[in-house]
Coordinates of C-alpha atoms in Angstrom, one line a residue:
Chain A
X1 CA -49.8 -221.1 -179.0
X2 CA -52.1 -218.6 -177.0
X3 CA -52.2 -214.6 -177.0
X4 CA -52.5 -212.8 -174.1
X5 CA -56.1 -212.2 -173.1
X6 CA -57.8 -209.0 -173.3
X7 CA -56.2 -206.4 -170.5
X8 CA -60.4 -206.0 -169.4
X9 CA -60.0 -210.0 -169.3
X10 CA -56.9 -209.8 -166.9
X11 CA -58.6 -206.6 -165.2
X12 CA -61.6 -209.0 -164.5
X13 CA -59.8 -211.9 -163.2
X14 CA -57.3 -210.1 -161.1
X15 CA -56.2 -206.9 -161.7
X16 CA -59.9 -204.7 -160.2
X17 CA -61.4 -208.0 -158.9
X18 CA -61.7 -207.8 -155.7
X19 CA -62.8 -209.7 -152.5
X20 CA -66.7 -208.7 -151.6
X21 CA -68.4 -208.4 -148.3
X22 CA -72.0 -207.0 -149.6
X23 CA -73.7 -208.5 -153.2
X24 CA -76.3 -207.2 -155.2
X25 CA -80.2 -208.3 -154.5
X26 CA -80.0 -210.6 -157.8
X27 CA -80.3 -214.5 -157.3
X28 CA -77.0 -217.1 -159.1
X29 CA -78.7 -219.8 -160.9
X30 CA -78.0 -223.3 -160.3
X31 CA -77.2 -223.8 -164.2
X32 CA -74.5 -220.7 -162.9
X33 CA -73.3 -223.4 -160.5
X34 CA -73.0 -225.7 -162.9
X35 CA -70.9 -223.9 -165.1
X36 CA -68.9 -222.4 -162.5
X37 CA -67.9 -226.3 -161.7
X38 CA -67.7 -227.3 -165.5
X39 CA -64.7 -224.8 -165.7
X40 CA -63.6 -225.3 -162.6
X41 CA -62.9 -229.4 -162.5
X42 CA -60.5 -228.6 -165.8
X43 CA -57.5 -226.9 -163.5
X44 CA -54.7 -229.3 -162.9
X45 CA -54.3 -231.0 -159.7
X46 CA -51.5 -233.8 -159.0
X47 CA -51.8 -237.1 -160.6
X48 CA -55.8 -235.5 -161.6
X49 CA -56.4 -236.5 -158.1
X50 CA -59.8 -234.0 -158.1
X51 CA -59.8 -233.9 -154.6
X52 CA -62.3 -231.0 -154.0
X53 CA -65.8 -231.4 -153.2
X54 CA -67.9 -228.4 -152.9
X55 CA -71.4 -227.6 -150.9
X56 CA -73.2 -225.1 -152.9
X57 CA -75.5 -223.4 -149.6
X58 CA -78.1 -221.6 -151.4
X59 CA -81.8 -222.7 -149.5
X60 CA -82.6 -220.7 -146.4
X61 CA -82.7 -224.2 -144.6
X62 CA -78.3 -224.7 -145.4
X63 CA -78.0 -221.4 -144.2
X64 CA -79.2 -221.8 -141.2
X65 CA -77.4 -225.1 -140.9
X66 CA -74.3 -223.1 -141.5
X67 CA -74.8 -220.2 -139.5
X68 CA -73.2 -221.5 -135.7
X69 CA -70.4 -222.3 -136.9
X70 CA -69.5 -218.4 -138.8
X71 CA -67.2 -216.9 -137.1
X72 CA -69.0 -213.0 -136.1
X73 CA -67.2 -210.9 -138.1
X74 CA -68.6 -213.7 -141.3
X75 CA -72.0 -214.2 -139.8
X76 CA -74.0 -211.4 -141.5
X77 CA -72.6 -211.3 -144.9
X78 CA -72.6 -215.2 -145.2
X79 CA -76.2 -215.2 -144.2
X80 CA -77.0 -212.7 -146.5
X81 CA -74.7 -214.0 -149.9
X82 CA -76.6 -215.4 -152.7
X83 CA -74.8 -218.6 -152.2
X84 CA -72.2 -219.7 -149.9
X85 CA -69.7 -222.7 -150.9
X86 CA -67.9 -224.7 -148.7
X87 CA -64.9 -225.8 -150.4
X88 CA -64.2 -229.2 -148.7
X89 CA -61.7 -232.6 -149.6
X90 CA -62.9 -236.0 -150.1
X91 CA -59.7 -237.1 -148.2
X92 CA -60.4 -240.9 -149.4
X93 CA -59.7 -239.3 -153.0
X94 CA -57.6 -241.9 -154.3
X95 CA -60.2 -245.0 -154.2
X96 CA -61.3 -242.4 -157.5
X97 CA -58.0 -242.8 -159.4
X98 CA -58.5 -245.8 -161.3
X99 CA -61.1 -243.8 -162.7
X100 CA -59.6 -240.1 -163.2
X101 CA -55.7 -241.2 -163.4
X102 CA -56.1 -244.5 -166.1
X103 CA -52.6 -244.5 -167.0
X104 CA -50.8 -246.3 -164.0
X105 CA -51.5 -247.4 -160.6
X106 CA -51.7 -244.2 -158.8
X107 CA -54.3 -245.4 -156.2
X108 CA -51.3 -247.9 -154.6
X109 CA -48.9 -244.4 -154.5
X110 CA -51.1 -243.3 -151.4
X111 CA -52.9 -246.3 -149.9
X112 CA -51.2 -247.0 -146.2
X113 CA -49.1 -243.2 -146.4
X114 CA -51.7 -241.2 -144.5
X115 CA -49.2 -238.1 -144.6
X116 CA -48.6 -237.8 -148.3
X117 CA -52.7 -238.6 -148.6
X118 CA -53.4 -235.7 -146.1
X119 CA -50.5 -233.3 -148.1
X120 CA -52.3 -234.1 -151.1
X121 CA -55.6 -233.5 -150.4
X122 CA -55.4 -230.5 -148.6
X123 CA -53.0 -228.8 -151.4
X124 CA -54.9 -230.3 -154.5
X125 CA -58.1 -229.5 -153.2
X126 CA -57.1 -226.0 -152.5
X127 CA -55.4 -225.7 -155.9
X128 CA -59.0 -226.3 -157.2
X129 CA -60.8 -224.0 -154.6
X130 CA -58.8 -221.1 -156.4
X131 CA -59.8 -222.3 -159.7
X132 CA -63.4 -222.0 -158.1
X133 CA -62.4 -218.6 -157.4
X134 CA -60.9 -217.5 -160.8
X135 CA -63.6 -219.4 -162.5
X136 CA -66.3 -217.7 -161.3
X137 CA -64.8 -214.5 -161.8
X138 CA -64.8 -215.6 -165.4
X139 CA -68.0 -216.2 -165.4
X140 CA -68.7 -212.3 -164.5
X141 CA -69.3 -213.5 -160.9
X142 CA -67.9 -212.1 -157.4
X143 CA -66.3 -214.0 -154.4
X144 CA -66.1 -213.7 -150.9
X145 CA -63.5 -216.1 -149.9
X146 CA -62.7 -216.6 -146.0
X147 CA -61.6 -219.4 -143.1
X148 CA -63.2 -217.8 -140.3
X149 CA -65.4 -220.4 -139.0
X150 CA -65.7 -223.5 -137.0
X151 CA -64.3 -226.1 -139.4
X152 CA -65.5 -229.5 -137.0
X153 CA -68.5 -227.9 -136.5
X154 CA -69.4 -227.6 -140.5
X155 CA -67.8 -231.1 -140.8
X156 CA -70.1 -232.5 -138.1
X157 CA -73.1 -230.9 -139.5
X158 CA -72.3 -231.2 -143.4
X159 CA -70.1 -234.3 -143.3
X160 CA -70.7 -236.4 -140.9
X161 CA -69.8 -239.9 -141.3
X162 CA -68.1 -239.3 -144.7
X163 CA -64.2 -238.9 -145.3
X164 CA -65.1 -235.1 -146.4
X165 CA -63.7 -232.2 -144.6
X166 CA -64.2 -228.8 -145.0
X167 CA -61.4 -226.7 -146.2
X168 CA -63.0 -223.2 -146.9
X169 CA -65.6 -220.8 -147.5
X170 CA -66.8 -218.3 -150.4
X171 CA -69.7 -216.4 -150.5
X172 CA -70.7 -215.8 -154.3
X173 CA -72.8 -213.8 -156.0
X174 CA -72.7 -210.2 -157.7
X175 CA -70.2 -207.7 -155.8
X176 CA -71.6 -204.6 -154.3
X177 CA -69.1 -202.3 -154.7
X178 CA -71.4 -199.3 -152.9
X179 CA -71.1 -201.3 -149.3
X180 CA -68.6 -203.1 -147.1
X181 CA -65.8 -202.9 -149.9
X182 CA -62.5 -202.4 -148.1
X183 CA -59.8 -200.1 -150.0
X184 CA -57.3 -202.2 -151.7
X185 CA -54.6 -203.6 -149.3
X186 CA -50.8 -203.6 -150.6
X187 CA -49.3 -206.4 -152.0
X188 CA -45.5 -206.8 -151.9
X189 CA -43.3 -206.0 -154.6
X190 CA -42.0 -208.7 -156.7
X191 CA -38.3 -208.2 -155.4
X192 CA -40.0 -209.5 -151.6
X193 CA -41.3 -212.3 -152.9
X194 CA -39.8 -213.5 -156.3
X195 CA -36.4 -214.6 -157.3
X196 CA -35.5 -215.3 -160.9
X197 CA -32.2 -217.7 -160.3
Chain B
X1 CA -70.8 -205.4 -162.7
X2 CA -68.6 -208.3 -165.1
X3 CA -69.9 -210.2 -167.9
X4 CA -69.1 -213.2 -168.8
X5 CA -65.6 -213.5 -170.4
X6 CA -65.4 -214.3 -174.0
X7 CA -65.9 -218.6 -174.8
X8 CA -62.2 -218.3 -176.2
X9 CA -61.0 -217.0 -172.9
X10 CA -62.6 -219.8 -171.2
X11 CA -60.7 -222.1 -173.5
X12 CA -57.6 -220.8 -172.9
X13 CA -57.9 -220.8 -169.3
X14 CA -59.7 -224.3 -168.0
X15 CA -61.5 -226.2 -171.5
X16 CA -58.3 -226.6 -173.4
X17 CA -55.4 -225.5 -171.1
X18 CA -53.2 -228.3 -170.2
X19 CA -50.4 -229.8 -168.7
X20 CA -47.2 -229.9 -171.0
X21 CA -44.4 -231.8 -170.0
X22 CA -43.0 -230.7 -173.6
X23 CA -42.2 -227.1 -174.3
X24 CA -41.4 -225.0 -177.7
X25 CA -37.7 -223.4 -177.5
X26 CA -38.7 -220.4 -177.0
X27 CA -37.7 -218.3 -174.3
X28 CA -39.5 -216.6 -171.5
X29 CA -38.2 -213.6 -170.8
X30 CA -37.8 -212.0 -167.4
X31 CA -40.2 -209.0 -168.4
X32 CA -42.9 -212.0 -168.3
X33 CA -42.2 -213.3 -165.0
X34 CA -42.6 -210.0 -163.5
X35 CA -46.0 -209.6 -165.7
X36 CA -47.0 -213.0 -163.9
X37 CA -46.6 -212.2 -160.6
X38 CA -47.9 -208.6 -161.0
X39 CA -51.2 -210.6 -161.8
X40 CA -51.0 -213.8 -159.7
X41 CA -50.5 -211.0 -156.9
X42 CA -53.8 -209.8 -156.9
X43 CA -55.5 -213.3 -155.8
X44 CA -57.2 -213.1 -152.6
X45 CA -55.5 -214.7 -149.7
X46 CA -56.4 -214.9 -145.4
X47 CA -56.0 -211.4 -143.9
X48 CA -54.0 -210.4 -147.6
X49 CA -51.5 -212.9 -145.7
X50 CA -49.3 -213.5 -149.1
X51 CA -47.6 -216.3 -148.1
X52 CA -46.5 -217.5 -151.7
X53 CA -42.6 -216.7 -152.1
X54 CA -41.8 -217.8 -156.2
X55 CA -37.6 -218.7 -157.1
X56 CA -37.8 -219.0 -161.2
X57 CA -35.4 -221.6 -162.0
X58 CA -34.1 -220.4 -165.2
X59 CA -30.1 -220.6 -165.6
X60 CA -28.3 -223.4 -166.4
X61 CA -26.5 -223.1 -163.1
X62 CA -29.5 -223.0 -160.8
X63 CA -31.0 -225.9 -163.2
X64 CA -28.4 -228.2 -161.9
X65 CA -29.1 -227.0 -158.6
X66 CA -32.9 -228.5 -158.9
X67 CA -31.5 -231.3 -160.5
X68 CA -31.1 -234.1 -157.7
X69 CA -34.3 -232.9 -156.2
X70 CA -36.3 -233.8 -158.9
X71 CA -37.9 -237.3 -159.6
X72 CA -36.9 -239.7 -162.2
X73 CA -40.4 -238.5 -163.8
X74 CA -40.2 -235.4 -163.4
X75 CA -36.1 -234.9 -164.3
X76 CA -35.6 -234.8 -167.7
X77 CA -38.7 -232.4 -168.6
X78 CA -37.8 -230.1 -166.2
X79 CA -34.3 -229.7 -167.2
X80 CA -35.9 -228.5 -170.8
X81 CA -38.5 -226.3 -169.4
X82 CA -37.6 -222.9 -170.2
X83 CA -38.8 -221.5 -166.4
X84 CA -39.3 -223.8 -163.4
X85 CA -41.1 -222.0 -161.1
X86 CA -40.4 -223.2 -157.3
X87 CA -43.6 -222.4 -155.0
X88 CA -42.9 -221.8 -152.0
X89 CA -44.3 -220.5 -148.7
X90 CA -42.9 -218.5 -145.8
X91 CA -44.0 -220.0 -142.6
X92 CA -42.7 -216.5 -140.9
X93 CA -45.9 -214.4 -143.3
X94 CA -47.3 -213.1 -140.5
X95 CA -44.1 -210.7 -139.9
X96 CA -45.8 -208.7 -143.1
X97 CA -48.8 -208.5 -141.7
X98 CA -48.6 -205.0 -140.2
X99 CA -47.9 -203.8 -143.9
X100 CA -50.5 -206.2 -145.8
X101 CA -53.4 -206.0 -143.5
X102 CA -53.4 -202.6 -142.0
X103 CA -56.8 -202.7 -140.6
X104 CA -56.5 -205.0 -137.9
X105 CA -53.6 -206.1 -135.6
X106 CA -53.3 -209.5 -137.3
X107 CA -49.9 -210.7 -136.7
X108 CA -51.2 -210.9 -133.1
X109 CA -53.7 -213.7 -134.1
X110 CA -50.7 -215.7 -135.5
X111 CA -47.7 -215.1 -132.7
X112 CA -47.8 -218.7 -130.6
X113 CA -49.9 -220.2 -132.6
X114 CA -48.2 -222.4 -134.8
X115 CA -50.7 -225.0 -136.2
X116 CA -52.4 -221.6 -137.7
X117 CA -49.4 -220.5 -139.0
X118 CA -48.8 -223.2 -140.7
X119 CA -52.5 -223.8 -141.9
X120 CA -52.5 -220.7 -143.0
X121 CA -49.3 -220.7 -144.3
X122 CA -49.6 -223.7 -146.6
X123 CA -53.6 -223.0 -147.8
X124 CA -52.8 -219.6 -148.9
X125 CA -49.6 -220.0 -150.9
X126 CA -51.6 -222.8 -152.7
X127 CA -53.9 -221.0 -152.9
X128 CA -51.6 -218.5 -154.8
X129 CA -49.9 -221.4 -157.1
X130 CA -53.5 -221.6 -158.5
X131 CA -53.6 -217.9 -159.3
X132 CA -50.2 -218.5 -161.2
X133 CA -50.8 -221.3 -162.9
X134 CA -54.0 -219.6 -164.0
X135 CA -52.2 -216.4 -164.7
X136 CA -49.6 -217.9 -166.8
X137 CA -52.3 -219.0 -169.1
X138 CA -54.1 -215.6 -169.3
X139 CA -51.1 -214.4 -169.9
X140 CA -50.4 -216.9 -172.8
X141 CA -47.8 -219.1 -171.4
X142 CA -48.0 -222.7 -170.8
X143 CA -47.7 -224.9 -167.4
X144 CA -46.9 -228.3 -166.1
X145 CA -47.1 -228.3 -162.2
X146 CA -45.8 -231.2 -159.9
X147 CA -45.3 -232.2 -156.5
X148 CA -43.2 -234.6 -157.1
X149 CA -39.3 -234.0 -156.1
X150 CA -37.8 -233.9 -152.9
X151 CA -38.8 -231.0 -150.9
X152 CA -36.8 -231.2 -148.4
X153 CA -33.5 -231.6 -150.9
X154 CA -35.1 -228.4 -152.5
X155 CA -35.0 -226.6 -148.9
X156 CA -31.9 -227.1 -148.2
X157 CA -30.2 -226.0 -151.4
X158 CA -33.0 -222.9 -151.8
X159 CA -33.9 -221.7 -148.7
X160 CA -31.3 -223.1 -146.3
X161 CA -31.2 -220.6 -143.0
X162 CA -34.8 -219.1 -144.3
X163 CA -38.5 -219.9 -142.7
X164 CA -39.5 -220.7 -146.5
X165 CA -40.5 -224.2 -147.5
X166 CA -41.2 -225.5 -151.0
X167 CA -44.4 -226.2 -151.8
X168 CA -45.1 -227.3 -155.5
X169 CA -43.2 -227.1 -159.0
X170 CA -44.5 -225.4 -162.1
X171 CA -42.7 -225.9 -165.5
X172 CA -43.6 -223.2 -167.3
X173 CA -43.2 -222.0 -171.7
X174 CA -44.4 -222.2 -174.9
X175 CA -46.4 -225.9 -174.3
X176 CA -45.3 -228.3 -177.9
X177 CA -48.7 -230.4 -178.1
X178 CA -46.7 -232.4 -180.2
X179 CA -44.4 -233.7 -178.1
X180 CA -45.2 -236.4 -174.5
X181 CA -48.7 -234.6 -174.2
X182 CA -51.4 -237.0 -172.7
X183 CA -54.9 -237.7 -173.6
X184 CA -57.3 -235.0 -171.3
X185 CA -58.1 -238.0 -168.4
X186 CA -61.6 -237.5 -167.3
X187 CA -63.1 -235.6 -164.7
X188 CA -65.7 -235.8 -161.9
X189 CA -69.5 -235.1 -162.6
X190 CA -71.2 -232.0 -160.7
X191 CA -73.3 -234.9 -158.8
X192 CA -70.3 -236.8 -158.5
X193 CA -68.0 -233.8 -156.7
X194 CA -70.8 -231.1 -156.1
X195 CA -74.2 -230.6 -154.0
X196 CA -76.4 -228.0 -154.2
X197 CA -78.0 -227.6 -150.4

């Protein structure tokens, strides 16, 4: 059985993280990557479907590949993050389950039912684009999330002829808390949104 | 800036977390649920949108309630879960939005549009299951989330006359590792699910 983590621990991953516009001058490594997605892959998603795929944007080259399809109010702090991911879904995900789900036939549960494929992938792959998010945080990074942006356009210029689409976006790197950090919006109570029946 | 959380704390959250469809008798008490969502609250969402709504299945009587919902596969381990955790997602968010997001007027970029809302809607209160399943496990507790039961069944005995939808089921307890626990099925390699552009 587990203990409860540290209170810093919880502080860390949710209680003073916080979403950042601005990040510290100070480059994340691709061995950061790495780990961020070696953490990441572990969070459940149904039948270990692992419908995520991400693009890391890190050169100057994907940035400017990604930068017509920001929406204005993303454009500057995207182009300036360390690293931008677009958090995207293989939606041809189940030709992987005889791989990732062994124990039974799970690829002949979705082939032909283009609704519960399209349900699955978009909630399984954002399922693991939080775990992206908590998982970096972890790691004693910061995130950026946001949807503001053209998603056919990134598919077109990231994705074209593949059954990928984006989902997405979060900017990563170190937070700076000195600029473009918004006060901390309310959330609602737990009475507003939870029932214990 | 954060450091790195402690390797243990990795464990406990993505390396050796799992899915239990077995749980200890041991009781979660109500004091935990509300320290669950007052952490799971704090994930980042569209615009602060907090679409996530959470019922916590835990009496006998609202048990049988769930009950025909839930597939054969799913029955009998939910049934002995101490919590079952309905996610759900209130298609009408946007109504809070004056409250959660008081920087910007945006309800109005929601009113009419209803393929936003409902993008929106359904991204971001999955978005949130993430940060509870992930919670629960900072928080020491034990998961075994599932999409498979009949949501609209769930609907209709839940939220009947509401604009909330399920979304996904977590079990949640003590996990017994002893007991129907499956073999960790593999996962995708960074090359296999990840570019770095």
């Amino acid at each position: 059985m587990s203990e409860k983590l540290a209170e810093s621990a919880l502080d860390q991953l949710f209680r003073t993280a916080r979403t950042y516009n601005a990040f510290l001058p100070k480059e994340v490594g691709d061995e950061q990557l790495h780990a961020l997605y070696e953490l990441a892959k572990f969070g459940p998603t149904s039948a270990n479907s692992s419908p995520m795929r991400l693009v890391f944007v890190k050169s100057a080259a994907a940035k400017e590949k990604l930068k017509p399809f920001l929406s204005d109010g993303n454009r500057a702090k995207t182009m300036a993050a360390p690293v931008t991911a677009i958090v995207a879904t293989d939606h041809a995900f189940y030709e992987n389950l005889p791989k990732l789900f062994p124990h039974a036939d799970a690829r002949s549960w979705f082939v032909g039912n283009q609704p519960l494929i399209d349900t699955t992938a978009f909630r399984n792959a954002t399922l693991q684009g939080a775990y992206v998010i908590v998982a970096a945080r972890a790691l004693g990074l910061d995130c950026g999330p946001m949807s503001g942006f053209d998603n056919a356009g990134v598919d077109q210029a990231f994705f074209a002829g593949t059954t990928v689409k984006s989902n997405f976006l979060i900017n990563i790197g170190y937070g700076d808390s000195s600029r473009d950090l918004f006060p901390r919006s309310p959330r609602l109570a737990f009475d507003e949104a939870c029932l214990i029946a």
